Amino acid sequence: MSYLVTQSTHDIGVLVALGARPSNIIGLVVRQGMELAGIGIVVGLIGAVALTRVMASLLFGVSTTDAATFGVVPALLTGVAFAATVIPAWRATSVDPMVALREE
């Protein structure tokens, strides 16, 4: 996300120059990042459920469809993804519009 925000510095500078508030920029970046994270979490959960029969012989002391695991891991990944998107978004709000518009 940090790389994507750095790549869109010019676009963010234009938004700030046009009057976008910091909350708008943070919302934009967080929304994009959480969409990607959400897609990854859903695909990962589908893959994990699909592989439960294969993994059944490798698991000891845990069922293949352990509700705690299928609940805690996506929640933890969502929290990490949120932190990974908020930090670059917060830094993007401090972009000086004139500097961003001069960059190419």
mmCIF file with all atom_site columns, C-alpha atoms in Angstrom, residues 21 28 43 72 88 98:
data_model
loop_
_atom_site.group_PDB
_atom_site.id
_atom_site.type_symbol
_atom_site.label_atom_id
_atom_site.label_alt_id
_atom_site.label_comp_id
_atom_site.label_asym_id
_atom_site.label_entity_id
_atom_site.label_seq_id
_atom_site.pdbx_PDB_ins_code
_atom_site.Cartn_x
_atom_site.Cartn_y
_atom_site.Cartn_z
_atom_site.occupancy
_atom_site.B_iso_or_equiv
_atom_site.pdbx_formal_charge
_atom_site.auth_seq_id
_atom_site.auth_comp_id
_atom_site.auth_asym_id
_atom_site.auth_atom_id
_atom_site.pdbx_PDB_model_num
ATOM 1 C CA . ARG A 1 21 ? -10.061 17.065  3.044  1.00 0.00 ? 21 ARG A CA 1
ATOM 2 C CA . LEU A 1 28 ? -9.979  6.671   -0.460 1.00 0.00 ? 28 LEU A CA 1
ATOM 3 C CA . VAL A 1 43 ? -10.050 -16.325 -1.476 1.00 0.00 ? 43 VAL A CA 1
ATOM 4 C CA . VAL A 1 72 ? -9.590  -15.296 14.553 1.00 0.00 ? 72 VAL A CA 1
ATOM 5 C CA . PRO A 1 88 ? 0.408   5.347   4.241  1.00 0.00 ? 88 PRO A CA 1
ATOM 6 C CA . MET A 1 98 ? 2.572   22.241  -5.163 1.00 0.00 ? 98 MET A CA 1
#
